């Protein structure tokens, strides 16, 4: 009797180990598929943002084409007169080589551009707020869901700070 129970328990344990092994492979495959999907949507977003820049005549360069601060991932160049922003057709964005294909950095710099044109000044929180807005306008709900961690990690603090400052002004 004990022998039969022992054999059945051993078989049950082997089946459980096999199921866990298979489950691990299923989750790994889902992880790989998710990363591939995320990369695909990030590339799509980057290309849509580049198209948006062309549409508004905002040129985008790499650091090998234009100078950039050595610590910056991206930088927007614009004109001010007496500290006040003045729209100009000569505005441009420079992205570091390391972040050239990052939609998050490009969107942030476009966020500066949008805030400058709406409010005539710009700060990091406002750039994050407008970056999030432009990304959500360019992405459908499925794409927003897949890229939700990138959107939240890159822009959430800036959005909250920007909205808090806007509420203090009112």
PDB file of C-alpha atoms in Angstrom:
ATOM      1  CA  UNK A   1       0.000   0.000   0.000  1.00  0.00           C
ATOM      2  CA  UNK A   2       2.764   2.442   0.953  1.00  0.00           C
ATOM      3  CA  UNK A   3       4.663   1.477  -2.164  1.00  0.00           C
ATOM      4  CA  UNK A   4       1.694   2.311  -4.440  1.00  0.00           C
ATOM      5  CA  UNK A   5       1.173   5.659  -2.665  1.00  0.00           C
ATOM      6  CA  UNK A   6       4.874   6.430  -2.995  1.00  0.00           C
ATOM      7  CA  UNK A   7       4.890   5.617  -6.720  1.00  0.00           C
ATOM      8  CA  UNK A   8       1.720   7.686  -7.325  1.00  0.00           C
ATOM      9  CA  UNK A   9       3.144  10.579  -5.333  1.00  0.00           C
ATOM     10  CA  UNK A  10       6.393  10.392  -7.328  1.00  0.00           C
ATOM     11  CA  UNK A  11       4.483  10.370 -10.620  1.00  0.00           C
ATOM     12  CA  UNK A  12       2.355  13.305  -9.445  1.00  0.00           C
ATOM     13  CA  UNK A  13       5.493  15.198  -8.441  1.00  0.00           C
ATOM     14  CA  UNK A  14       7.117  14.535 -11.840  1.00  0.00           C
ATOM     15  CA  UNK A  15       3.961  15.721 -13.646  1.00  0.00           C
ATOM     16  CA  UNK A  16       3.937  18.870 -11.501  1.00  0.00           C
ATOM     17  CA  UNK A  17       7.601  19.573 -12.253  1.00  0.00           C
ATOM     18  CA  UNK A  18       6.974  19.027 -15.966  1.00  0.00           C
ATOM     19  CA  UNK A  19       3.976  21.398 -15.900  1.00  0.00           C
ATOM     20  CA  UNK A  20       6.011  24.072 -14.127  1.00  0.00           C
ATOM     21  CA  UNK A  21       8.792  23.613 -16.672  1.00  0.00           C
ATOM     22  CA  UNK A  22       6.320  24.042 -19.553  1.00  0.00           C
ATOM     23  CA  UNK A  23       4.688  27.019 -17.836  1.00  0.00           C
ATOM     24  CA  UNK A  24       8.090  28.659 -17.474  1.00  0.00           C
ATOM     25  CA  UNK A  25       8.674  28.280 -21.225  1.00  0.00           C
ATOM     26  CA  UNK A  26       5.234  29.693 -22.005  1.00  0.00           C
ATOM     27  CA  UNK A  27       5.922  32.783 -19.863  1.00  0.00           C
ATOM     28  CA  UNK A  28       9.363  33.170 -21.416  1.00  0.00           C
ATOM     29  CA  UNK A  29       7.829  33.022 -24.920  1.00  0.00           C
ATOM     30  CA  UNK A  30       5.233  35.612 -23.887  1.00  0.00           C
ATOM     31  CA  UNK A  31       8.006  37.820 -22.498  1.00  0.00           C
ATOM     32  CA  UNK A  32       9.952  37.606 -25.782  1.00  0.00           C
ATOM     33  CA  UNK A  33       6.777  38.283 -27.797  1.00  0.00           C
ATOM     34  CA  UNK A  34       5.949  41.249 -25.565  1.00  0.00           C
ATOM     35  CA  UNK A  35       9.455  42.722 -26.009  1.00  0.00           C
ATOM     36  CA  UNK A  36       9.246  42.277 -29.782  1.00  0.00           C
ATOM     37  CA  UNK A  37       5.838  43.942 -29.810  1.00  0.00           C
ATOM     38  CA  UNK A  38       7.069  46.785 -27.614  1.00  0.00           C
ATOM     39  CA  UNK A  39      10.101  47.345 -29.848  1.00  0.00           C
ATOM     40  CA  UNK A  40       7.857  47.374 -32.916  1.00  0.00           C
ATOM     41  CA  UNK A  41       5.541  49.984 -31.384  1.00  0.00           C
ATOM     42  CA  UNK A  42       8.455  52.102 -30.112  1.00  0.00           C
ATOM     43  CA  UNK A  43       9.886  52.136 -33.633  1.00  0.00           C
ATOM     44  CA  UNK A  44       6.479  53.049 -35.030  1.00  0.00           C
ATOM     45  CA  UNK A  45       6.131  55.865 -32.484  1.00  0.00           C
ATOM     46  CA  UNK A  46       9.615  57.186 -33.285  1.00  0.00           C
ATOM     47  CA  UNK A  47       8.777  57.231 -37.014  1.00  0.00           C
ATOM     48  CA  UNK A  48       5.442  58.973 -36.355  1.00  0.00           C
ATOM     49  CA  UNK A  49       7.226  61.582 -34.246  1.00  0.00           C
ATOM     50  CA  UNK A  50       9.790  62.121 -37.014  1.00  0.00           C
ATOM     51  CA  UNK A  51       6.911  62.561 -39.482  1.00  0.00           C
ATOM     52  CA  UNK A  52       5.332  65.067 -37.090  1.00  0.00           C
ATOM     53  CA  UNK A  53       8.618  66.999 -36.975  1.00  0.00           C
ATOM     54  CA  UNK A  54       8.696  67.117 -40.768  1.00  0.00           C
ATOM     55  CA  UNK A  55       5.084  68.297 -40.815  1.00  0.00           C
ATOM     56  CA  UNK A  56       5.834  71.217 -38.482  1.00  0.00           C
ATOM     57  CA  UNK A  57       9.227  71.859 -40.119  1.00  0.00           C
ATOM     58  CA  UNK A  58      11.215  71.007 -36.978  1.00  0.00           C
ATOM     59  CA  UNK A  59      14.529  69.480 -38.025  1.00  0.00           C
ATOM     60  CA  UNK A  60      16.066  66.601 -36.059  1.00  0.00           C
ATOM     61  CA  UNK A  61      19.813  65.993 -36.023  1.00  0.00           C
ATOM     62  CA  UNK A  62      22.221  63.608 -34.337  1.00  0.00           C
ATOM     63  CA  UNK A  63      25.062  64.839 -32.194  1.00  0.00           C
ATOM     64  CA  UNK A  64      27.467  64.024 -35.034  1.00  0.00           C
ATOM     65  CA  UNK A  65      25.669  66.653 -37.158  1.00  0.00           C
ATOM     66  CA  UNK A  66      25.221  69.370 -34.492  1.00  0.00           C
ATOM     67  CA  UNK A  67      26.746  70.054 -31.082  1.00  0.00           C
ATOM     68  CA  UNK A  68      24.884  68.968 -27.976  1.00  0.00           C
ATOM     69  CA  UNK A  69      25.578  69.127 -24.267  1.00  0.00           C
ATOM     70  CA  UNK A  70      27.677  66.046 -23.400  1.00  0.00           C
ATOM     71  CA  UNK A  71      25.257  65.025 -20.631  1.00  0.00           C
ATOM     72  CA  UNK A  72      22.039  65.505 -22.642  1.00  0.00           C
ATOM     73  CA  UNK A  73      20.053  62.730 -24.293  1.00  0.00           C
ATOM     74  CA  UNK A  74      18.399  65.353 -26.469  1.00  0.00           C
ATOM     75  CA  UNK A  75      18.217  69.109 -26.747  1.00  0.00           C
ATOM     76  CA  UNK A  76      16.002  71.627 -28.525  1.00  0.00           C
ATOM     77  CA  UNK A  77      17.494  74.823 -29.860  1.00  0.00           C
ATOM     78  CA  UNK A  78      15.280  77.896 -30.136  1.00  0.00           C
ATOM     79  CA  UNK A  79      15.564  81.659 -30.028  1.00  0.00           C
ATOM     80  CA  UNK A  80      14.810  84.125 -27.273  1.00  0.00           C
ATOM     81  CA  UNK A  81      14.971  87.878 -27.230  1.00  0.00           C
ATOM     82  CA  UNK A  82      15.357  89.335 -23.771  1.00  0.00           C
ATOM     83  CA  UNK A  83      14.561  85.911 -22.270  1.00  0.00           C
ATOM     84  CA  UNK A  84      11.256  85.666 -24.158  1.00  0.00           C
ATOM     85  CA  UNK A  85      10.709  82.888 -26.684  1.00  0.00           C
ATOM     86  CA  UNK A  86      10.347  83.990 -30.293  1.00  0.00           C
ATOM     87  CA  UNK A  87       9.110  81.408 -32.844  1.00  0.00           C
ATOM     88  CA  UNK A  88      11.626  80.878 -35.614  1.00  0.00           C
ATOM     89  CA  UNK A  89      11.916  78.564 -38.626  1.00  0.00           C
ATOM     90  CA  UNK A  90      15.473  77.807 -37.510  1.00  0.00           C
ATOM     91  CA  UNK A  91      14.508  75.751 -34.439  1.00  0.00           C
ATOM     92  CA  UNK A  92      15.855  72.217 -34.317  1.00  0.00           C
ATOM     93  CA  UNK A  93      16.318  69.187 -32.091  1.00  0.00           C
ATOM     94  CA  UNK A  94      19.576  67.311 -31.546  1.00  0.00           C
ATOM     95  CA  UNK A  95      19.518  63.759 -30.186  1.00  0.00           C
ATOM     96  CA  UNK A  96      22.559  61.998 -28.791  1.00  0.00           C
ATOM     97  CA  UNK A  97      23.729  58.929 -30.714  1.00  0.00           C
ATOM     98  CA  UNK A  98      22.818  56.730 -27.772  1.00  0.00           C
ATOM     99  CA  UNK A  99      19.197  57.912 -27.769  1.00  0.00           C
ATOM    100  CA  UNK A 100      18.721  58.701 -31.443  1.00  0.00           C
ATOM    101  CA  UNK A 101      16.044  56.023 -31.943  1.00  0.00           C
ATOM    102  CA  UNK A 102      14.328  56.617 -28.610  1.00  0.00           C
ATOM    103  CA  UNK A 103      10.771  57.850 -29.063  1.00  0.00           C
ATOM    104  CA  UNK A 104      10.761  58.961 -25.417  1.00  0.00           C
ATOM    105  CA  UNK A 105      13.616  61.455 -25.835  1.00  0.00           C
ATOM    106  CA  UNK A 106      12.308  62.768 -29.156  1.00  0.00           C
ATOM    107  CA  UNK A 107       8.791  63.170 -27.738  1.00  0.00           C
ATOM    108  CA  UNK A 108      10.208  65.040 -24.737  1.00  0.00           C
ATOM    109  CA  UNK A 109      12.029  67.499 -27.003  1.00  0.00           C
ATOM    110  CA  UNK A 110       8.892  67.928 -29.127  1.00  0.00           C
ATOM    111  CA  UNK A 111       7.096  68.551 -25.815  1.00  0.00           C
ATOM    112  CA  UNK A 112       9.437  71.509 -25.240  1.00  0.00           C
ATOM    113  CA  UNK A 113       8.562  72.806 -28.709  1.00  0.00           C
ATOM    114  CA  UNK A 114       4.795  72.480 -28.124  1.00  0.00           C
ATOM    115  CA  UNK A 115       5.001  74.138 -24.711  1.00  0.00           C
ATOM    116  CA  UNK A 116       7.103  76.970 -26.127  1.00  0.00           C
ATOM    117  CA  UNK A 117       4.504  77.618 -28.813  1.00  0.00           C
ATOM    118  CA  UNK A 118       1.570  77.439 -26.389  1.00  0.00           C
ATOM    119  CA  UNK A 119       3.001  79.157 -23.323  1.00  0.00           C
ATOM    120  CA  UNK A 120       6.054  81.019 -24.669  1.00  0.00           C
ATOM    121  CA  UNK A 121       8.281  79.280 -22.140  1.00  0.00           C
ATOM    122  CA  UNK A 122       9.291  75.728 -21.361  1.00  0.00           C
ATOM    123  CA  UNK A 123      10.392  73.551 -18.472  1.00  0.00           C
ATOM    124  CA  UNK A 124      11.056  69.854 -18.012  1.00  0.00           C
ATOM    125  CA  UNK A 125       7.656  69.094 -16.438  1.00  0.00           C
ATOM    126  CA  UNK A 126       5.780  70.890 -19.197  1.00  0.00           C
ATOM    127  CA  UNK A 127       7.813  69.070 -21.828  1.00  0.00           C
ATOM    128  CA  UNK A 128       6.855  65.758 -20.222  1.00  0.00           C
ATOM    129  CA  UNK A 129       3.190  66.770 -20.129  1.00  0.00           C
ATOM    130  CA  UNK A 130       3.130  67.682 -23.827  1.00  0.00           C
ATOM    131  CA  UNK A 131       5.281  64.668 -24.771  1.00  0.00           C
ATOM    132  CA  UNK A 132       2.700  62.391 -23.180  1.00  0.00           C
ATOM    133  CA  UNK A 133      -0.085  64.246 -25.002  1.00  0.00           C
ATOM    134  CA  UNK A 134       1.533  63.917 -28.433  1.00  0.00           C
ATOM    135  CA  UNK A 135       2.384  60.231 -27.894  1.00  0.00           C
ATOM    136  CA  UNK A 136      -1.196  59.431 -26.890  1.00  0.00           C
ATOM    137  CA  UNK A 137      -2.526  61.282 -29.946  1.00  0.00           C
ATOM    138  CA  UNK A 138      -0.274  59.268 -32.253  1.00  0.00           C
ATOM    139  CA  UNK A 139      -0.876  55.847 -30.657  1.00  0.00           C
ATOM    140  CA  UNK A 140      -4.069  53.816 -30.605  1.00  0.00           C
ATOM    141  CA  UNK A 141      -5.338  52.242 -27.364  1.00  0.00           C
ATOM    142  CA  UNK A 142      -3.579  48.906 -27.963  1.00  0.00           C
ATOM    143  CA  UNK A 143      -0.259  50.619 -28.649  1.00  0.00           C
ATOM    144  CA  UNK A 144      -0.700  52.849 -25.593  1.00  0.00           C
ATOM    145  CA  UNK A 145      -1.319  49.727 -23.496  1.00  0.00           C
ATOM    146  CA  UNK A 146       1.798  47.949 -24.812  1.00  0.00           C
ATOM    147  CA  UNK A 147       3.912  51.087 -24.245  1.00  0.00           C
ATOM    148  CA  UNK A 148       2.256  52.047 -20.947  1.00  0.00           C
ATOM    149  CA  UNK A 149       5.411  51.455 -18.900  1.00  0.00           C
ATOM    150  CA  UNK A 150       7.501  53.696 -21.169  1.00  0.00           C
ATOM    151  CA  UNK A 151       4.863  56.423 -21.051  1.00  0.00           C
ATOM    152  CA  UNK A 152       4.531  56.197 -17.284  1.00  0.00           C
ATOM    153  CA  UNK A 153       8.255  55.932 -16.497  1.00  0.00           C
ATOM    154  CA  UNK A 154       9.262  58.767 -18.817  1.00  0.00           C
ATOM    155  CA  UNK A 155       6.501  61.276 -18.221  1.00  0.00           C
ATOM    156  CA  UNK A 156       4.373  60.582 -15.121  1.00  0.00           C
ATOM    157  CA  UNK A 157       6.325  62.689 -12.603  1.00  0.00           C
ATOM    158  CA  UNK A 158       6.556  65.594 -15.023  1.00  0.00           C
ATOM    159  CA  UNK A 159       2.823  65.429 -15.764  1.00  0.00           C
ATOM    160  CA  UNK A 160       1.934  65.463 -12.073  1.00  0.00           C
ATOM    161  CA  UNK A 161       4.310  68.367 -11.341  1.00  0.00           C
ATOM    162  CA  UNK A 162       3.098  70.340 -14.374  1.00  0.00           C
ATOM    163  CA  UNK A 163      -0.568  69.912 -13.435  1.00  0.00           C
ATOM    164  CA  UNK A 164       0.182  70.818  -9.822  1.00  0.00           C
ATOM    165  CA  UNK A 165       1.911  74.029 -10.933  1.00  0.00           C
ATOM    166  CA  UNK A 166      -0.997  74.811 -13.275  1.00  0.00           C
ATOM    167  CA  UNK A 167      -3.455  74.385 -10.374  1.00  0.00           C
ATOM    168  CA  UNK A 168      -1.392  76.716  -8.189  1.00  0.00           C
ATOM    169  CA  UNK A 169      -1.600  79.407 -10.874  1.00  0.00           C
ATOM    170  CA  UNK A 170      -5.407  79.219 -10.935  1.00  0.00           C
TER     171      UNK A 170
END
